[in-house]
Short mmCIF file of C-alpha atoms and ligand atoms in Angstrom, two decimals:
data_model
loop_
_atom_site.label_atom_id
_atom_site.label_comp_id
_atom_site.label_asym_id
_atom_site.label_seq_id
_atom_site.Cartn_x
_atom_site.Cartn_y
_atom_site.Cartn_z
CA UNK N 9 -14.96 -101.10 -83.28
CA UNK N 10 -15.03 -104.65 -82.86
CA UNK N 11 -12.26 -106.65 -80.79
CA UNK N 12 -11.43 -107.99 -84.47
CA UNK N 13 -11.24 -104.66 -86.20
CA UNK N 14 -8.97 -103.24 -83.21
CA UNK N 15 -6.66 -106.50 -83.63
CA UNK N 16 -6.19 -105.46 -87.32
CA UNK N 17 -5.90 -102.05 -86.49
CA UNK N 18 -2.94 -102.37 -84.02
CA UNK N 19 -1.24 -105.03 -86.44
CA UNK N 20 -1.24 -103.02 -89.12
CA UNK N 21 -0.42 -99.80 -87.03
CA UNK N 22 2.81 -101.94 -85.94
CA UNK N 23 3.45 -103.06 -89.80
CA UNK N 24 3.34 -99.54 -90.99
CA UNK N 25 3.89 -97.33 -87.93
CA UNK N 26 0.92 -95.47 -88.31
CA UNK N 27 1.37 -93.94 -85.15
CA UNK N 28 4.65 -91.86 -86.82
CA UNK N 29 2.17 -91.15 -89.83
CA UNK N 30 -0.77 -89.99 -87.66
CA UNK N 31 1.71 -88.01 -85.48
CA UNK N 32 3.49 -86.36 -88.43
CA UNK N 33 0.26 -85.64 -90.39
CA UNK N 34 -1.36 -84.31 -87.62
CA UNK N 35 -4.46 -86.95 -87.85
CA UNK N 36 -6.37 -86.90 -84.56
CA UNK N 37 -8.08 -90.04 -83.47
CA UNK N 38 -11.15 -89.15 -81.68
CA UNK N 39 -12.24 -92.51 -81.01
CA UNK N 40 -12.83 -92.38 -77.06
CA UNK N 41 -11.72 -96.18 -76.60
CA UNK N 42 -8.52 -95.74 -78.50
CA UNK N 43 -6.32 -97.14 -76.10
CA UNK N 44 -8.39 -100.31 -75.58
CA UNK N 45 -6.44 -103.42 -75.99
CA UNK N 46 -3.16 -101.78 -76.02
CA UNK N 47 -1.95 -103.78 -73.41
CA UNK N 48 -2.44 -107.24 -75.64
CA UNK N 49 0.98 -105.66 -77.52
CA UNK N 50 2.52 -103.27 -74.62
CA UNK N 51 2.34 -106.49 -72.00
CA UNK N 52 5.49 -105.02 -70.06
CA UNK N 53 5.36 -102.42 -67.65
CA UNK N 54 8.64 -100.21 -68.42
CA UNK N 55 8.40 -98.78 -65.27
CA UNK N 56 8.54 -101.46 -62.91
CA UNK N 57 9.15 -104.08 -65.75
CA UNK N 58 6.32 -106.51 -64.30
CA UNK N 59 5.14 -108.54 -67.23
CA UNK N 60 1.53 -109.36 -67.94
CA UNK N 61 0.04 -106.88 -65.52
CA UNK N 62 -0.75 -104.27 -68.08
CA UNK N 63 -4.49 -103.34 -68.81
CA UNK N 64 -6.20 -100.74 -70.94
CA UNK N 65 -9.26 -98.91 -71.24
CA UNK N 66 -10.69 -95.55 -72.80
CA UNK N 67 -7.82 -93.78 -73.82
CA UNK N 68 -5.68 -94.77 -71.01
CA UNK N 69 -2.83 -97.64 -70.66
CA UNK N 70 -1.88 -98.80 -66.90
CA UNK N 71 0.27 -101.42 -64.84
CA UNK N 72 -1.94 -103.21 -62.22
CA UNK N 73 1.45 -104.09 -60.24
CA UNK N 74 2.95 -100.14 -59.69
CA UNK N 75 -0.22 -98.55 -60.83
CA UNK N 76 1.97 -96.50 -63.38
CA UNK N 77 -0.52 -94.99 -65.89
CA UNK N 78 -0.54 -93.42 -69.53
CA UNK N 79 -3.07 -91.69 -71.68
CA UNK N 80 -2.83 -91.86 -75.59
CA UNK N 81 -3.00 -88.60 -77.16
CA UNK N 82 -5.60 -87.93 -80.03
CA UNK N 83 -2.23 -88.49 -82.35
CA UNK N 84 -1.47 -91.66 -80.83
CA UNK N 85 1.21 -90.75 -78.73
CA UNK N 86 1.54 -91.68 -74.71
CA UNK N 87 2.28 -89.47 -71.94
CA UNK N 88 2.63 -90.80 -67.98
CA UNK N 89 0.35 -89.15 -65.65
CA UNK N 90 3.13 -88.66 -63.52
CA UNK N 91 6.83 -89.08 -63.54
CA UNK N 92 8.57 -90.60 -66.50
CA UNK N 93 6.84 -91.35 -69.65
CA UNK N 94 9.39 -93.90 -70.91
CA UNK N 95 8.04 -93.99 -74.35
CA UNK N 96 6.03 -91.54 -75.99
CA UNK N 97 6.00 -93.50 -79.16
CA UNK N 98 4.10 -97.07 -79.12
CA UNK N 99 6.25 -99.04 -81.52
CA UNK N 100 9.26 -97.74 -79.10
CA UNK N 101 7.78 -99.43 -76.44
CA UNK N 102 7.04 -102.58 -78.34
CA UNK N 103 10.76 -102.76 -79.83
CA UNK N 104 11.87 -102.40 -76.10
CA UNK N 105 9.95 -105.57 -75.12
CA UNK N 106 11.79 -107.42 -78.03
CA UNK N 107 14.92 -106.20 -76.44
CA UNK N 108 14.04 -107.60 -73.56
CA UNK N 109 12.80 -110.95 -75.12
CA UNK N 110 16.30 -111.13 -76.96
CA UNK N 111 18.28 -110.79 -74.10
CA UNK N 112 16.42 -113.80 -72.48
CA UNK N 113 17.06 -115.81 -75.48
CA UNK N 114 20.91 -114.64 -75.67
CA UNK N 115 21.17 -115.64 -72.14
CA UNK N 116 19.58 -118.94 -72.78
CA UNK N 117 16.99 -118.42 -70.16
CA UNK N 118 13.56 -118.09 -72.28
CA UNK N 119 10.92 -120.00 -70.85
CA UNK N 120 7.16 -119.89 -71.02
CA UNK N 121 5.09 -122.66 -69.89
CA UNK N 122 1.43 -123.21 -68.90
CA UNK N 123 -1.61 -125.31 -69.41
CA UNK N 124 -3.80 -124.65 -72.38
CA UNK N 125 -7.12 -125.52 -74.41
CA UNK N 126 -6.40 -126.79 -77.93
CA UNK N 127 -8.69 -126.16 -80.64
CA UNK N 128 -8.69 -127.96 -84.06
CA UNK N 129 -9.40 -126.81 -87.28
CA UNK N 130 -9.65 -129.92 -89.48
CA UNK N 131 -11.26 -128.48 -92.27
CA UNK N 132 -13.10 -125.81 -93.73
CA UNK N 133 -16.18 -126.79 -91.59
CA UNK N 134 -14.57 -125.11 -88.15
CA UNK N 135 -13.29 -125.64 -85.10
CA UNK N 136 -13.41 -128.66 -82.90
CA UNK N 137 -12.47 -128.74 -79.33
CA UNK N 138 -9.08 -130.85 -78.92
CA UNK N 139 -8.95 -131.32 -75.09
CA UNK N 140 -6.30 -129.80 -72.77
CA UNK N 141 -2.20 -129.60 -73.15
CA UNK N 142 0.93 -128.17 -71.45
CA UNK N 143 2.22 -125.88 -74.04
CA UNK N 144 6.02 -125.28 -73.41
CA UNK N 145 8.28 -122.39 -75.36
CA UNK N 146 11.68 -122.56 -74.92
CA UNK N 147 15.03 -122.51 -76.17
CA UNK N 148 14.27 -125.58 -77.99
CA UNK N 149 11.20 -123.99 -79.75
CA UNK N 150 7.67 -125.40 -78.99
CA UNK N 151 6.05 -128.35 -77.42
CA UNK N 152 2.53 -129.40 -77.08
CA UNK N 153 1.60 -131.96 -74.67
CA UNK N 154 -1.84 -132.99 -74.88
CA UNK N 155 -4.81 -135.50 -74.60
CA UNK N 156 -7.47 -135.92 -76.88
CA UNK N 157 -10.50 -138.78 -76.66
CA UNK N 158 -8.05 -140.50 -74.32
CA UNK N 159 -5.26 -140.61 -76.39
CA UNK N 160 -2.02 -138.46 -75.69
CA UNK N 161 0.41 -136.72 -78.11
CA UNK N 162 3.17 -134.73 -78.26
CA UNK N 163 3.92 -132.06 -80.90
CA UNK N 164 7.27 -130.66 -81.37
CA UNK N 165 8.26 -127.95 -83.34
CA UNK N 166 12.08 -126.56 -83.50
CA UNK N 167 12.70 -123.04 -82.57
CA UNK N 168 15.16 -123.16 -85.83
CA UNK N 169 12.15 -124.19 -87.95
CA UNK N 170 9.95 -121.33 -87.57
CA UNK N 171 10.79 -117.88 -88.10
CA UNK N 172 7.17 -116.28 -87.01
CA UNK N 173 4.07 -117.49 -85.46
CA UNK N 174 0.51 -116.61 -85.91
CA UNK N 175 -1.40 -115.23 -83.00
CA UNK N 176 -4.91 -113.86 -82.47
CA UNK N 177 -6.12 -111.74 -79.36
CA UNK N 178 -9.62 -112.50 -78.10
CA UNK N 179 -10.25 -114.98 -80.49
CA UNK N 180 -13.02 -117.60 -81.12
CA UNK N 181 -15.99 -118.59 -79.05
CA UNK N 182 -13.83 -118.19 -75.98
CA UNK N 183 -12.64 -114.87 -76.54
CA UNK N 184 -9.28 -115.39 -75.42
CA UNK N 185 -5.91 -115.09 -76.74
CA UNK N 186 -4.21 -117.89 -78.80
CA UNK N 187 -1.17 -119.11 -80.85
CA UNK N 188 -1.70 -121.18 -83.94
CA UNK N 189 0.95 -124.06 -84.11
CA UNK N 190 0.85 -125.55 -87.47
CA UNK N 191 2.64 -129.37 -88.74
CA UNK N 192 2.12 -129.96 -92.42
CA UNK N 193 -1.40 -131.32 -91.98
CA UNK N 194 -2.73 -129.91 -89.02
CA UNK N 195 -3.35 -126.39 -87.53
CA UNK N 196 -3.18 -126.54 -83.71
CA UNK N 197 -4.98 -123.37 -81.91
CA UNK N 198 -3.61 -123.28 -78.36
CA UNK N 199 -5.30 -120.70 -75.70
CA UNK N 200 -3.33 -120.82 -72.67
CA UNK N 201 -5.09 -120.49 -69.52
CA UNK N 202 -5.00 -117.52 -66.73
CA UNK N 203 -3.37 -114.29 -67.07
CA UNK N 204 0.28 -114.93 -66.86
CA UNK N 205 1.36 -115.20 -70.17
CA UNK N 206 1.49 -112.79 -73.49
CA UNK N 207 0.78 -114.21 -77.02
CA UNK N 208 2.81 -111.30 -77.88
CA UNK N 209 5.65 -112.32 -76.12
CA UNK N 210 5.40 -115.72 -77.74
CA UNK N 211 5.43 -114.05 -80.94
CA UNK N 212 8.37 -112.10 -80.19
CA UNK N 213 10.37 -114.89 -78.69
CA UNK N 214 9.39 -116.88 -81.70
CA UNK N 215 11.21 -114.48 -84.00
CA UNK N 216 14.24 -113.84 -81.51
CA UNK N 217 14.64 -117.81 -81.17
CA UNK N 218 14.84 -117.86 -84.96
CA UNK N 219 17.63 -115.40 -85.40
CA UNK N 220 19.31 -116.64 -82.61
CA UNK N 221 19.39 -119.89 -83.71
CA UNK N 222 20.63 -119.48 -87.25
CA UNK N 223 23.69 -117.33 -86.15
ZN1 ZN X 18 4.37 -101.28 -63.49
#
């Protein structure tokens, strides 16, 4: 399976809760790398609560901070190697992450900021490099402050104006996770640098901020 296929599989699985379907119908997934990429979605450890230190491979997902480790059964269920499993059902883990994000939003302290590489999709001919930028996602929404060919620009997308955001895992020539920010005319593909971020969390925060601002 390619990374794109894994991407699609994970997205679909969450949308339709394939995991429950798989368990209830006893459909085994014998693919030996079945947990690979799962840490992109399950980015927060439920044992030590550390974010962005999860990793996965083969049929396992683990936390590089506290070393807790889970294996994924052929029926899509998780089980901790030692101690409490926390979440056997993968979508429950994801919903738990959403609750942590919601709390940050409700307490007014949600904030992500990091350096990023930007690419643009100006037309159907493909991507062009658009220089470096600083991406900020906080209670106000998205701000992208960048520089392209010596000209600085700022893009603001208020939290109340977007109910969701498009993300991709291991995308494009850099094989990096990205957030796609759109204006009426342009599409900015923002690839945060380093490992201290999760586009899944940014996506959850976009949804939770929109709901919070609407209330
Ligand atoms: Zn941990």
